[in-house]
GROMACS .gro file of C-alpha atoms in nm:
model
  104
    1MET     CA    1  -0.689  -0.621  -0.837
    2LEU     CA    2  -0.767  -0.430  -1.155
    3VAL     CA    3  -0.873  -0.128  -0.949
    4LEU     CA    4  -0.544  -0.140  -0.760
    5LEU     CA    5  -0.347  -0.166  -1.083
    6GLY     CA    6  -0.542   0.123  -1.237
    7ALA     CA    7  -0.483   0.342  -0.930
    8PHE     CA    8  -0.112   0.264  -0.939
    9MET     CA    9  -0.086   0.345  -1.308
   10ALA     CA   10  -0.272   0.675  -1.260
   11THR     CA   11  -0.045   0.772  -0.971
   12ALA     CA   12   0.269   0.670  -1.158
   13ASN     CA   13   0.166   0.854  -1.476
   14LEU     CA   14   0.086   1.176  -1.287
   15GLY     CA   15   0.416   1.161  -1.103
   16VAL     CA   16   0.618   1.094  -1.416
   17ALA     CA   17   0.442   1.373  -1.603
   18ALA     CA   18   0.495   1.618  -1.317
   19ALA     CA   19   0.863   1.523  -1.287
   20ALA     CA   20   0.928   1.534  -1.662
   21ILE     CA   21   0.789   1.883  -1.729
   22PRO     CA   22   1.028   2.085  -1.506
   23ALA     CA   23   1.329   1.890  -1.635
   24GLN     CA   24   1.241   1.972  -1.993
   25ILE     CA   25   1.182   2.341  -1.925
   26SER     CA   26   1.492   2.408  -1.717
   27GLY     CA   27   1.734   2.216  -1.939
   28ASP     CA   28   2.042   2.091  -1.754
   29GLU     CA   29   1.985   2.281  -1.430
   30PHE     CA   30   1.936   2.077  -1.114
   31ASP     CA   31   1.623   2.161  -0.921
   32SER     CA   32   1.613   2.015  -0.570
   33ASN     CA   33   1.237   2.075  -0.544
   34ALA     CA   34   1.173   1.872  -0.859
   35ALA     CA   35   1.395   1.593  -0.728
   36GLN     CA   36   1.214   1.595  -0.394
   37ASP     CA   37   0.876   1.586  -0.571
   38THR     CA   38   0.991   1.286  -0.775
   39VAL     CA   39   1.110   1.107  -0.462
   40ASP     CA   40   0.781   1.181  -0.287
   41THR     CA   41   0.581   1.053  -0.586
   42VAL     CA   42   0.779   0.729  -0.597
   43ARG     CA   43   0.748   0.688  -0.220
   44ARG     CA   44   0.369   0.735  -0.235
   45ALA     CA   45   0.344   0.484  -0.521
   46LEU     CA   46   0.545   0.226  -0.326
   47ILE     CA   47   0.338   0.280  -0.012
   48GLY     CA   48   0.020   0.240  -0.218
   49MET     CA   49   0.148  -0.085  -0.368
   50ALA     CA   50   0.244  -0.214  -0.022
   51ILE     CA   51  -0.100  -0.132   0.118
   52GLY     CA   52  -0.273  -0.293  -0.181
   53THR     CA   53  -0.059  -0.604  -0.153
   54GLY     CA   54  -0.131  -0.626   0.221
   55VAL     CA   55  -0.506  -0.597   0.164
   56MET     CA   56  -0.495  -0.866  -0.104
   57LEU     CA   57  -0.294  -1.093   0.129
   58VAL     CA   58  -0.548  -1.053   0.408
   59LEU     CA   59  -0.835  -1.126   0.167
   60TYR     CA   60  -0.654  -1.433   0.032
   61ILE     CA   61  -0.591  -1.570   0.381
   62TRP     CA   62  -0.953  -1.506   0.481
   63HIS     CA   63  -1.087  -1.667   0.163
   64THR     CA   64  -0.873  -1.981   0.194
   65ASP     CA   65  -0.916  -2.032   0.570
   66PRO     CA   66  -1.001  -2.403   0.615
   67ARG     CA   67  -1.249  -2.344   0.899
   68ARG     CA   68  -1.442  -2.085   0.699
   69ARG     CA   69  -1.441  -2.303   0.387
   70PHE     CA   70  -1.572  -2.599   0.590
   71GLU     CA   71  -1.853  -2.385   0.734
   72VAL     CA   72  -1.948  -2.257   0.388
   73ALA     CA   73  -1.953  -2.613   0.252
   74GLY     CA   74  -2.176  -2.718   0.543
   75ARG     CA   75  -2.423  -2.436   0.477
   76ARG     CA   76  -2.435  -2.522   0.107
   77ARG     CA   77  -2.499  -2.889   0.187
   78GLU     CA   78  -2.780  -2.796   0.428
   79ARG     CA   79  -2.941  -2.575   0.160
   80ARG     CA   80  -2.923  -2.857  -0.095
   81GLU     CA   81  -3.077  -3.104   0.150
   82ALA     CA   82  -3.353  -2.857   0.239
   83THR     CA   83  -3.426  -2.809  -0.132
   84ARG     CA   84  -3.447  -3.186  -0.179
   85ARG     CA   85  -3.684  -3.219   0.118
   86ILE     CA   86  -3.908  -2.949  -0.025
   87GLY     CA   87  -3.902  -3.134  -0.357
   88LEU     CA   88  -4.001  -3.458  -0.180
   89GLU     CA   89  -4.306  -3.293  -0.026
   90ASP     CA   90  -4.449  -3.218  -0.370
   91GLU     CA   91  -4.429  -3.578  -0.494
   92PHE     CA   92  -4.572  -3.910  -0.382
   93ILE     CA   93  -4.282  -4.140  -0.293
   94LEU     CA   94  -4.299  -4.480  -0.135
   95PRO     CA   95  -4.106  -4.520   0.193
   96GLY     CA   96  -3.859  -4.763   0.033
   97GLU     CA   97  -3.765  -4.503  -0.230
   98ILE     CA   98  -3.666  -4.239   0.030
   99GLU     CA   99  -3.353  -4.433   0.131
  100ASP     CA  100  -3.241  -4.435  -0.234
  101LEU     CA  101  -3.271  -4.055  -0.254
  102GLU     CA  102  -3.076  -3.970   0.061
  103PRO     CA  103  -2.700  -3.921   0.017
  104ASP     CA  104  -2.462  -4.133   0.223
   0.00000   0.00000   0.00000
């Protein structure tokens, strides 16, 4: 998100600087090319923001998908159980104590 914000600020600053320089030099004269350049700069900035927002929306939906989250939780649980089993192999535990160690 910070990268997107930085890119937007850089684009906006370049466009504002480019639009401000001809207006200061020419005084009160209207320059249609400068106006068109300003419109194009604003249009590009808005399109960039729309694309960035769309990408962030897709990433948010992917990250919060319930099926994916459930699968990730299952893989984490399996890794924890495998780690516990490996830890049990290194120690001497009576059979009655194994039931106390297993989660419900």
